PDB file of C-alpha atoms and ligand atoms in Angstrom:
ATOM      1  CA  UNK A   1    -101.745  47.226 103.850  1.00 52.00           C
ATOM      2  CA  UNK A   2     -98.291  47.095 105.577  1.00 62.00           C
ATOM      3  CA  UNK A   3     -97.843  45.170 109.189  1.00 64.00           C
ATOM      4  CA  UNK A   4     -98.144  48.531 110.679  1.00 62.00           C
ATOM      5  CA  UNK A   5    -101.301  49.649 109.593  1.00 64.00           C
ATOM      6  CA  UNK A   6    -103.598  49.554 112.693  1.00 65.00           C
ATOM      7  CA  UNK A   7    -101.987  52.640 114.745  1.00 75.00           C
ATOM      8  CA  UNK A   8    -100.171  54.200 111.351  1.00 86.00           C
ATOM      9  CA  UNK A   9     -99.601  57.740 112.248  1.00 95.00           C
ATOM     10  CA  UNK A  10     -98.759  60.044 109.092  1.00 97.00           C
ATOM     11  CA  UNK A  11     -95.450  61.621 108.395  1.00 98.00           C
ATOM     12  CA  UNK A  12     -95.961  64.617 106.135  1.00 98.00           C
ATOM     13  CA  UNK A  13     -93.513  64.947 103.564  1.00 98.00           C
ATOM     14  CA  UNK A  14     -92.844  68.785 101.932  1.00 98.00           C
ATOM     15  CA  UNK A  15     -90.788  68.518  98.923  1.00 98.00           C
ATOM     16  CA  UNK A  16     -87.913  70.962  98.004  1.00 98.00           C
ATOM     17  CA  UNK A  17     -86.920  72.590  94.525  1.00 98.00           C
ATOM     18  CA  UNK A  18     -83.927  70.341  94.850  1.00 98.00           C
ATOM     19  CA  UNK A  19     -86.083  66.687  95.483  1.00 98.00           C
ATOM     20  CA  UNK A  20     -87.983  67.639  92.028  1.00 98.00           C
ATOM     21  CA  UNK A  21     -88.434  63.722  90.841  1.00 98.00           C
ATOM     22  CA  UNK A  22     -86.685  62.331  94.241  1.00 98.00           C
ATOM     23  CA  UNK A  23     -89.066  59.204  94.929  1.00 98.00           C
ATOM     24  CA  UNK A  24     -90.978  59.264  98.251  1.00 97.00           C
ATOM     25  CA  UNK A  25     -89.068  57.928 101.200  1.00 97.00           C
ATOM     26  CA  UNK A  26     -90.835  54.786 101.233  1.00 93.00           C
ATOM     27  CA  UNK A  27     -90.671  51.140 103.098  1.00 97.00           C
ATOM     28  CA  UNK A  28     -89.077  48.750 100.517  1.00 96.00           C
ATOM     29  CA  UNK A  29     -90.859  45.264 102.306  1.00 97.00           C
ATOM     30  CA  UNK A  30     -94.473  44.958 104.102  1.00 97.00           C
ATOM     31  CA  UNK A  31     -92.275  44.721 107.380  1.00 97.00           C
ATOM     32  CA  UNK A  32     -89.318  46.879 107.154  1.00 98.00           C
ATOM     33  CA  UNK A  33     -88.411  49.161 110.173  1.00 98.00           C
ATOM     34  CA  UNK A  34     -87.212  51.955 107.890  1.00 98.00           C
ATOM     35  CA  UNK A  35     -87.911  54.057 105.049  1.00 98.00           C
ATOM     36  CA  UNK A  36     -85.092  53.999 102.700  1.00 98.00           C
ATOM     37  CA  UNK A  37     -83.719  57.911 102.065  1.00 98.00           C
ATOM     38  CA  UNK A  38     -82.708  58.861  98.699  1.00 98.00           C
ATOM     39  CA  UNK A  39     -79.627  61.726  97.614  1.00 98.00           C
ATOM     40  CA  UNK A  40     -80.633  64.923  96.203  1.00 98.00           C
ATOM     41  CA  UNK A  41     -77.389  65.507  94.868  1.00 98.00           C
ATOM     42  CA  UNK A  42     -77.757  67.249  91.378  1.00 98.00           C
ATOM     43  CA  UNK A  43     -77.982  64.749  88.437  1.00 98.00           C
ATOM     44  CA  UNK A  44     -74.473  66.119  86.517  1.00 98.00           C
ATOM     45  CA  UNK A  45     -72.282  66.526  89.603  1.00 97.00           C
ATOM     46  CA  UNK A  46     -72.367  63.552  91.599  1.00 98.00           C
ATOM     47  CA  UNK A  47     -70.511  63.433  94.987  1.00 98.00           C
ATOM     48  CA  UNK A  48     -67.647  61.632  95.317  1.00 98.00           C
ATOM     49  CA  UNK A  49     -66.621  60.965  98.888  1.00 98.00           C
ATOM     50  CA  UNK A  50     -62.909  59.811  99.033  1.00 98.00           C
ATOM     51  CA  UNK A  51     -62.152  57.491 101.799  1.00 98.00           C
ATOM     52  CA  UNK A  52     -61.853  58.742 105.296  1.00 98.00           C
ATOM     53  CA  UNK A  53     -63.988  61.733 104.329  1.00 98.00           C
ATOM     54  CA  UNK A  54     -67.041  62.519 104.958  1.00 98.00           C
ATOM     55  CA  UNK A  55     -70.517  64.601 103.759  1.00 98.00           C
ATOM     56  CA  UNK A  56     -73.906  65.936 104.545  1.00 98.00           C
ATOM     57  CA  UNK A  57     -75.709  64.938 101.528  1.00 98.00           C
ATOM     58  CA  UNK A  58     -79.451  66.041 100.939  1.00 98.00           C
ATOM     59  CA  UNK A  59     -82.409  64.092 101.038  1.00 98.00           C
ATOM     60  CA  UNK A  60     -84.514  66.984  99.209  1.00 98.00           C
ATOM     61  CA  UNK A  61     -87.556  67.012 101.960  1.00 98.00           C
ATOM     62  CA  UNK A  62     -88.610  68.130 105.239  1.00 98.00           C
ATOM     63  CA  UNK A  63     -90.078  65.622 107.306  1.00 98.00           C
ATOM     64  CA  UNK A  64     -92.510  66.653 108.913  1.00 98.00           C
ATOM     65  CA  UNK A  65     -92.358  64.119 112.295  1.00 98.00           C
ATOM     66  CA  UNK A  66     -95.626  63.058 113.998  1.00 98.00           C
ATOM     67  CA  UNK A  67     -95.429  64.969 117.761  1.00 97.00           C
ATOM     68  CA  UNK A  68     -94.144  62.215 120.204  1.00 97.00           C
ATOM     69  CA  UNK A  69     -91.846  60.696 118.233  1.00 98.00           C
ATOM     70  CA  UNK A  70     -88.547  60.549 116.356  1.00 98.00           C
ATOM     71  CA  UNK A  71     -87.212  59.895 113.261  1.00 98.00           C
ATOM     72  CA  UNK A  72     -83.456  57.927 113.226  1.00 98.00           C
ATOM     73  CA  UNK A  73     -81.470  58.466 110.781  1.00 98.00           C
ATOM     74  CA  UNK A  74     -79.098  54.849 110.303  1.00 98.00           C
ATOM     75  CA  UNK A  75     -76.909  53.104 107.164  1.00 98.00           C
ATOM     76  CA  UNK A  76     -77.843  50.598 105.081  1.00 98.00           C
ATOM     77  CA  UNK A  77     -76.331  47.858 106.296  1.00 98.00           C
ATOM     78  CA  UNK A  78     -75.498  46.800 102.331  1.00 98.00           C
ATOM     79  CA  UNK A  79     -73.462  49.927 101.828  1.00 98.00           C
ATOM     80  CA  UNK A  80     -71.520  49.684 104.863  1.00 98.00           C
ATOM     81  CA  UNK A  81     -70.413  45.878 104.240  1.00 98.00           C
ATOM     82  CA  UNK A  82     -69.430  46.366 100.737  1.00 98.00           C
ATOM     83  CA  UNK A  83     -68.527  50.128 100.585  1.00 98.00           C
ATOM     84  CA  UNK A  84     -67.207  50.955 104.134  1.00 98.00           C
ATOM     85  CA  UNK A  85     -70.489  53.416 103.804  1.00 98.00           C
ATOM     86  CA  UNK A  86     -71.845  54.363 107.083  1.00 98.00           C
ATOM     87  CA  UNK A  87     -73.798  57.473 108.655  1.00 98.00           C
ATOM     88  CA  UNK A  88     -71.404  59.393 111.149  1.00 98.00           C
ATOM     89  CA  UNK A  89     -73.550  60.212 113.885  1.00 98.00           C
ATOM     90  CA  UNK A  90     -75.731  57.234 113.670  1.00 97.00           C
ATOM     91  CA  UNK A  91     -78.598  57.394 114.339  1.00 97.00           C
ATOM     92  CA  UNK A  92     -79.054  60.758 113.189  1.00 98.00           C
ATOM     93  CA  UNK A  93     -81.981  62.628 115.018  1.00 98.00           C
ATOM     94  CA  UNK A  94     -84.693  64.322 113.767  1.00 98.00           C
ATOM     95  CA  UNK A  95     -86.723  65.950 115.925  1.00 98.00           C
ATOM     96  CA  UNK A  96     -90.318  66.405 115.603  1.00 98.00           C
ATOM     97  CA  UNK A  97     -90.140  70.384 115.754  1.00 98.00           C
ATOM     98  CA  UNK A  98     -87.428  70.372 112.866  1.00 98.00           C
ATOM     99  CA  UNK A  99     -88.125  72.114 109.774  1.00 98.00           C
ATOM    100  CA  UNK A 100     -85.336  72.180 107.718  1.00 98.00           C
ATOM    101  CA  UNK A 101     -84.110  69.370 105.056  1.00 99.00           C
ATOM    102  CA  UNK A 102     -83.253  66.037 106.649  1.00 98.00           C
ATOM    103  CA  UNK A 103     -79.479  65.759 105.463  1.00 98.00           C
ATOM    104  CA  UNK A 104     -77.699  62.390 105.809  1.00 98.00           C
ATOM    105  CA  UNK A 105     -73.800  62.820 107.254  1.00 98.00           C
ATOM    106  CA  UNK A 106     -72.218  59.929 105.522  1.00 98.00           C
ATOM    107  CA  UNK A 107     -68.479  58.939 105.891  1.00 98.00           C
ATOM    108  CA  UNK A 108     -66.764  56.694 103.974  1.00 98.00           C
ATOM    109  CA  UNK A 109     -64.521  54.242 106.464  1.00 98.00           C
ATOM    110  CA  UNK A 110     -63.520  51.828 102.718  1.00 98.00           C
ATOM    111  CA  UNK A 111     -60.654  52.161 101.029  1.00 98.00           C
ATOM    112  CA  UNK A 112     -61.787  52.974  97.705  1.00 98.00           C
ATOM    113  CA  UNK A 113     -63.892  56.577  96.633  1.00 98.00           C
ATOM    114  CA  UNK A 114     -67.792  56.272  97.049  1.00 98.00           C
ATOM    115  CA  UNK A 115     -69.544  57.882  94.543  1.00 98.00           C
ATOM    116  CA  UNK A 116     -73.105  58.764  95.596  1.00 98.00           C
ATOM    117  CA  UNK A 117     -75.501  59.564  92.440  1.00 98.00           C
ATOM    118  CA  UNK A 118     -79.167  60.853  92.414  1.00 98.00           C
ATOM    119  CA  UNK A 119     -81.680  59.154  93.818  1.00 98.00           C
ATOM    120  CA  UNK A 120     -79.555  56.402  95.626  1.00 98.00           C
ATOM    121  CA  UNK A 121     -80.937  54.934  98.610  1.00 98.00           C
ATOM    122  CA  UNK A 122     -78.086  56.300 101.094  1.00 98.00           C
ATOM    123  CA  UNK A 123     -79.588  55.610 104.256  1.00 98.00           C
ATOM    124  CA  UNK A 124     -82.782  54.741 105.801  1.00 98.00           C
ATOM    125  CA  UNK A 125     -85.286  56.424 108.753  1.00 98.00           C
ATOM    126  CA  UNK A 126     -86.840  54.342 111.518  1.00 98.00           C
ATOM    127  CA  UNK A 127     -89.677  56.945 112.968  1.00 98.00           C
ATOM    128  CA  UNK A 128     -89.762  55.493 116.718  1.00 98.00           C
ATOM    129  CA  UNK A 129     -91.847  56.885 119.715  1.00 98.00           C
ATOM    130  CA  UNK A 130     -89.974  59.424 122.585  1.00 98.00           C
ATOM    131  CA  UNK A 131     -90.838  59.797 126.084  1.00 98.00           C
ATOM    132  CA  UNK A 132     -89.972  63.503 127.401  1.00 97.00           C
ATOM    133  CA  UNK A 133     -89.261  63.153 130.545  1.00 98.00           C
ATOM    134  CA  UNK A 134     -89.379  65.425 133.690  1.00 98.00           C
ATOM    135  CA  UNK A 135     -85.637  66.193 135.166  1.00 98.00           C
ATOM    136  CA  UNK A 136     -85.314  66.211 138.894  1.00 98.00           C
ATOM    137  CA  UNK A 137     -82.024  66.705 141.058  1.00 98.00           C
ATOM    138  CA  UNK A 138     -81.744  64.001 143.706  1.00 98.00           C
ATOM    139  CA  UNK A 139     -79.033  64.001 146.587  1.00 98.00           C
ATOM    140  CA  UNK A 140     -78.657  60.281 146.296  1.00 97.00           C
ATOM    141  CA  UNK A 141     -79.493  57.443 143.719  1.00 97.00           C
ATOM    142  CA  UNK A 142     -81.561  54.601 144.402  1.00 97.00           C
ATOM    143  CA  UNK A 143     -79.883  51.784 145.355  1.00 97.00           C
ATOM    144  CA  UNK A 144     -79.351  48.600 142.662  1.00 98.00           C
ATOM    145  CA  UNK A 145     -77.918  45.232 142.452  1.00 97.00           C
ATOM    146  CA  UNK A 146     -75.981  46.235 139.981  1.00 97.00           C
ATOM    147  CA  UNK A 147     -75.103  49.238 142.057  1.00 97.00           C
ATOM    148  CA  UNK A 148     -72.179  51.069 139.737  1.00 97.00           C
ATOM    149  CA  UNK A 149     -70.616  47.838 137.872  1.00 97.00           C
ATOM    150  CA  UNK A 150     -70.482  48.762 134.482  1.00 97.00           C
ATOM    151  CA  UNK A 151     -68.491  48.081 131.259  1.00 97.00           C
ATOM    152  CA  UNK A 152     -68.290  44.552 131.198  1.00 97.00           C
ATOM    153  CA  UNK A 153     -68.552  44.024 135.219  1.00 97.00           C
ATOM    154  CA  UNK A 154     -71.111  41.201 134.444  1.00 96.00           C
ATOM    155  CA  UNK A 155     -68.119  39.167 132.360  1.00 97.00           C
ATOM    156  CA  UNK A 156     -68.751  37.818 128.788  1.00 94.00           C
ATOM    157  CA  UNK A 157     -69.947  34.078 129.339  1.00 96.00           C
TER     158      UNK A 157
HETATM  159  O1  LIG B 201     -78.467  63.102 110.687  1.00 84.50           O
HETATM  160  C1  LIG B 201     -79.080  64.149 110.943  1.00 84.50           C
HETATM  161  C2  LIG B 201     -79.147  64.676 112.238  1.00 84.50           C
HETATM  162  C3  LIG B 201     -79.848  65.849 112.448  1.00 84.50           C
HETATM  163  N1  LIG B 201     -80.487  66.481 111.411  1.00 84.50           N
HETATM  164  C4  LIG B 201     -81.272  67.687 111.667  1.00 84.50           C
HETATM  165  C5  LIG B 201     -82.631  67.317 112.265  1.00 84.50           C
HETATM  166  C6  LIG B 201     -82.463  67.542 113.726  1.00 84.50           C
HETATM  167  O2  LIG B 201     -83.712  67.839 114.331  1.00 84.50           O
HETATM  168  C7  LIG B 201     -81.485  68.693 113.736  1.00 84.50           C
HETATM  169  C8  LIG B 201     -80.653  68.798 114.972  1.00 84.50           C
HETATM  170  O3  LIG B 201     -79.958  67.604 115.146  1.00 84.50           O
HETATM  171  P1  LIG B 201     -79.113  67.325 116.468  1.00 84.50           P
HETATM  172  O4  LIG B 201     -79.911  67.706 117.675  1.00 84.50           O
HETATM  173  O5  LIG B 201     -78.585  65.942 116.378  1.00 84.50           O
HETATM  174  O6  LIG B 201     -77.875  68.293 116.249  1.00 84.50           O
HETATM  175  P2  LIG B 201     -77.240  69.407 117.197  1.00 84.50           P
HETATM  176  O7  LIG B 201     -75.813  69.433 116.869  1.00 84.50           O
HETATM  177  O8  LIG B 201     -77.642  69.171 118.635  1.00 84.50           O
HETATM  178  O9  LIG B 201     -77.906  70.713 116.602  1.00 84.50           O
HETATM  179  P3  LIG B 201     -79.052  71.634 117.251  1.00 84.50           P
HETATM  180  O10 LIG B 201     -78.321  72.542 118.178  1.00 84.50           O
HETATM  181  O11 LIG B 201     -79.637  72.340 116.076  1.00 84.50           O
HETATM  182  O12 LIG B 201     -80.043  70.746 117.958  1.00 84.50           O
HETATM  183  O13 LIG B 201     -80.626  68.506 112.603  1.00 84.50           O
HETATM  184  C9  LIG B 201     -80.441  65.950 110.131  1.00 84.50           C
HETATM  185  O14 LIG B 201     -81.016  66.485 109.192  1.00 84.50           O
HETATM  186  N2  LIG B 201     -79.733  64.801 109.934  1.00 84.50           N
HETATM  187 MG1  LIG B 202     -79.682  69.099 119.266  1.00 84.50          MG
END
Protein backbone atom coordinates (compact mmCIF):
# COMPACT_ATOMS: atom_id res chain seq x y z
CA UNK A 1 0.00 0.00 0.00
CA UNK A 2 1.68 3.27 -1.19
CA UNK A 3 0.84 6.84 0.68
CA UNK A 4 -1.53 7.39 -2.09
CA UNK A 5 -3.73 4.65 -1.86
CA UNK A 6 -7.07 6.07 -0.52
CA UNK A 7 -8.21 8.13 -3.81
CA UNK A 8 -5.67 5.98 -6.28
CA UNK A 9 -7.15 6.46 -9.64
CA UNK A 10 -5.75 3.88 -12.35
CA UNK A 11 -3.55 4.77 -15.24
CA UNK A 12 -3.91 2.12 -17.92
CA UNK A 13 -0.85 1.19 -19.49
CA UNK A 14 -1.01 -0.45 -23.38
CA UNK A 15 2.24 -1.86 -24.27
CA UNK A 16 3.88 -1.52 -27.78
CA UNK A 17 5.84 -4.18 -29.97
CA UNK A 18 8.78 -1.99 -29.18
CA UNK A 19 8.31 -1.99 -24.92
CA UNK A 20 8.38 -6.03 -25.28
CA UNK A 21 10.25 -6.63 -21.67
CA UNK A 22 10.28 -2.64 -20.85
CA UNK A 23 9.40 -2.80 -16.96
CA UNK A 24 6.17 -1.02 -15.91
CA UNK A 25 6.53 2.66 -15.25
CA UNK A 26 6.47 2.27 -11.67
CA UNK A 27 7.05 4.51 -8.28
CA UNK A 28 10.57 3.56 -7.03
CA UNK A 29 9.69 4.69 -2.97
CA UNK A 30 6.17 4.37 -1.01
CA UNK A 31 6.13 8.30 -1.43
CA UNK A 32 7.58 9.30 -4.65
CA UNK A 33 5.71 11.93 -6.82
CA UNK A 34 6.70 10.19 -10.05
CA UNK A 35 6.87 7.11 -11.90
CA UNK A 36 10.25 6.62 -13.25
CA UNK A 37 10.04 6.17 -17.42
CA UNK A 38 12.22 3.72 -19.00
CA UNK A 39 13.94 3.96 -22.99
CA UNK A 40 12.67 1.74 -25.57
CA UNK A 41 15.56 2.21 -27.59
CA UNK A 42 16.47 -1.19 -29.31
CA UNK A 43 18.88 -3.36 -27.23
CA UNK A 44 21.97 -3.37 -30.12
CA UNK A 45 21.77 0.30 -31.14
CA UNK A 46 21.83 2.41 -28.24
CA UNK A 47 21.43 6.23 -28.61
CA UNK A 48 24.10 8.29 -28.17
CA UNK A 49 23.20 11.93 -27.69
CA UNK A 50 26.34 14.17 -28.20
CA UNK A 51 26.34 17.25 -26.18
CA UNK A 52 24.18 20.14 -27.13
CA UNK A 53 21.92 17.73 -29.01
CA UNK A 54 19.00 16.54 -28.37
CA UNK A 55 16.23 13.39 -28.88
CA UNK A 56 12.76 12.07 -28.58
CA UNK A 57 13.45 8.76 -27.19
CA UNK A 58 10.55 6.14 -26.65
CA UNK A 59 9.09 5.00 -23.64
CA UNK A 60 7.35 1.90 -25.52
CA UNK A 61 3.60 2.62 -24.01
CA UNK A 62 0.61 4.64 -24.28
CA UNK A 63 -0.59 6.01 -21.21
CA UNK A 64 -3.67 5.92 -20.97
CA UNK A 65 -4.36 9.24 -18.45
CA UNK A 66 -7.27 9.14 -15.96
CA UNK A 67 -9.92 12.09 -17.43
CA UNK A 68 -9.17 15.25 -15.27
CA UNK A 69 -5.80 15.04 -15.05
CA UNK A 70 -2.29 15.21 -16.48
CA UNK A 71 0.63 13.42 -16.73
CA UNK A 72 4.22 15.66 -16.55
CA UNK A 73 6.80 14.56 -18.09
CA UNK A 74 10.26 15.98 -15.87
CA UNK A 75 14.27 14.77 -15.51
CA UNK A 76 15.71 12.94 -13.04
CA UNK A 77 17.27 15.19 -11.10
CA UNK A 78 20.45 12.47 -10.85
CA UNK A 79 20.97 12.61 -14.58
CA UNK A 80 20.88 16.20 -14.91
CA UNK A 81 23.56 16.87 -12.00
CA UNK A 82 25.98 14.37 -13.17
CA UNK A 83 25.22 14.10 -16.96
CA UNK A 84 23.96 17.63 -17.94
CA UNK A 85 20.72 15.25 -18.80
CA UNK A 86 17.57 17.14 -18.79
CA UNK A 87 14.03 16.94 -20.63
CA UNK A 88 13.69 19.96 -23.15
CA UNK A 89 10.30 21.01 -22.74
CA UNK A 90 9.99 20.17 -19.15
CA UNK A 91 7.44 19.21 -18.02
CA UNK A 92 6.37 17.47 -20.96
CA UNK A 93 2.47 17.17 -21.25
CA UNK A 94 0.45 14.44 -21.74
CA UNK A 95 -2.87 14.93 -22.16
CA UNK A 96 -5.54 12.71 -21.08
CA UNK A 97 -7.09 12.29 -24.73
CA UNK A 98 -3.52 11.28 -26.12
CA UNK A 99 -3.07 8.05 -27.67
CA UNK A 100 0.08 7.77 -29.10
CA UNK A 101 3.55 6.63 -27.32
CA UNK A 102 4.66 8.95 -24.53
CA UNK A 103 8.21 9.96 -25.98
CA UNK A 104 10.69 11.72 -23.67
CA UNK A 105 12.63 14.90 -25.58
CA UNK A 106 15.90 14.74 -23.79
CA UNK A 107 18.87 17.15 -24.45
CA UNK A 108 22.07 16.80 -23.32
CA UNK A 109 23.38 20.45 -21.83
CA UNK A 110 27.10 18.22 -20.42
CA UNK A 111 30.00 18.25 -22.08
CA UNK A 112 30.63 14.74 -22.63
CA UNK A 113 28.20 12.16 -25.09
CA UNK A 114 25.20 10.53 -23.12
CA UNK A 115 24.61 7.26 -24.06
CA UNK A 116 21.05 6.14 -23.25
CA UNK A 117 20.65 2.12 -23.24
CA UNK A 118 17.43 -0.02 -22.86
CA UNK A 119 15.49 0.12 -20.14
CA UNK A 120 17.20 3.19 -18.39
CA UNK A 121 15.16 5.21 -16.22
CA UNK A 122 15.39 8.55 -18.43
CA UNK A 123 12.85 10.53 -16.89
CA UNK A 124 10.00 10.30 -14.62
CA UNK A 125 5.88 11.20 -14.82
CA UNK A 126 4.07 13.04 -12.04
CA UNK A 127 0.14 12.36 -13.05
CA UNK A 128 -1.35 15.70 -11.37
CA UNK A 129 -5.07 16.90 -11.48
CA UNK A 130 -6.25 19.87 -14.30
CA UNK A 131 -8.92 22.29 -13.96
CA UNK A 132 -10.47 23.25 -17.55
CA UNK A 133 -11.49 26.31 -17.26
CA UNK A 134 -14.19 28.52 -18.97
CA UNK A 135 -12.51 31.58 -21.12
CA UNK A 136 -14.29 34.87 -20.94
CA UNK A 137 -13.21 38.32 -22.58
CA UNK A 138 -13.34 41.12 -20.03
CA UNK A 139 -12.88 44.95 -20.91
CA UNK A 140 -10.96 45.50 -17.74
CA UNK A 141 -9.05 43.36 -15.06
CA UNK A 142 -9.81 43.32 -11.56
CA UNK A 143 -7.95 45.44 -9.65
CA UNK A 144 -4.83 43.98 -7.24
CA UNK A 145 -2.30 45.09 -4.83
CA UNK A 146 0.06 43.87 -6.77
CA UNK A 147 -1.61 45.58 -9.67
CA UNK A 148 1.07 44.86 -12.76
CA UNK A 149 4.53 44.64 -10.68
CA UNK A 150 6.08 41.72 -11.87
CA UNK A 151 9.56 40.16 -12.39
CA UNK A 152 11.16 40.78 -9.29
CA UNK A 153 9.02 44.10 -8.35
CA UNK A 154 8.67 42.58 -4.79
CA UNK A 155 12.82 42.72 -4.41
CA UNK A 156 14.82 39.61 -3.24
CA UNK A 157 15.13 40.05 0.69
O1 LIG B 1 7.21 15.30 -23.55
C1 LIG B 1 6.20 15.02 -24.21
C2 LIG B 1 5.24 15.99 -24.54
C3 LIG B 1 4.14 15.61 -25.29
N1 LIG B 1 3.97 14.31 -25.68
C4 LIG B 1 2.77 13.92 -26.41
C5 LIG B 1 1.59 13.77 -25.45
C6 LIG B 1 0.84 15.05 -25.59
O2 LIG B 1 -0.53 14.86 -25.28
C7 LIG B 1 1.09 15.38 -27.04
C8 LIG B 1 1.00 16.83 -27.38
O3 LIG B 1 1.90 17.53 -26.58
P1 LIG B 1 1.93 19.13 -26.57
O4 LIG B 1 0.54 19.66 -26.47
O5 LIG B 1 2.93 19.55 -25.55
O6 LIG B 1 2.58 19.43 -27.98
P2 LIG B 1 2.09 20.38 -29.17
O7 LIG B 1 3.32 20.84 -29.83
O8 LIG B 1 1.12 21.41 -28.66
O9 LIG B 1 1.39 19.32 -30.12
P3 LIG B 1 -0.17 19.12 -30.41
O10 LIG B 1 -0.49 20.13 -31.45
O11 LIG B 1 -0.26 17.72 -30.90
O12 LIG B 1 -0.93 19.34 -29.13
O13 LIG B 1 2.42 14.91 -27.34
C9 LIG B 1 4.91 13.34 -25.33
O14 LIG B 1 4.77 12.17 -25.66
N2 LIG B 1 6.00 13.73 -24.61
MG1 LIG C 1 -0.71 20.89 -27.68
Amino acid sequence: MNAHAPTQPTLCLLRLPHGAGIALPAYETGGAAGMDLRAAVAEDQPLTLPPGQRALVPTGFVFEIPAGYEGQVRPRSGLAFKNGITCLNTPGTIDSDYRGEVKVLLVNLGEEPFVIERGMRIAQMVIAPVTQVAVREVETAGETTRGAGGFGSTGVL
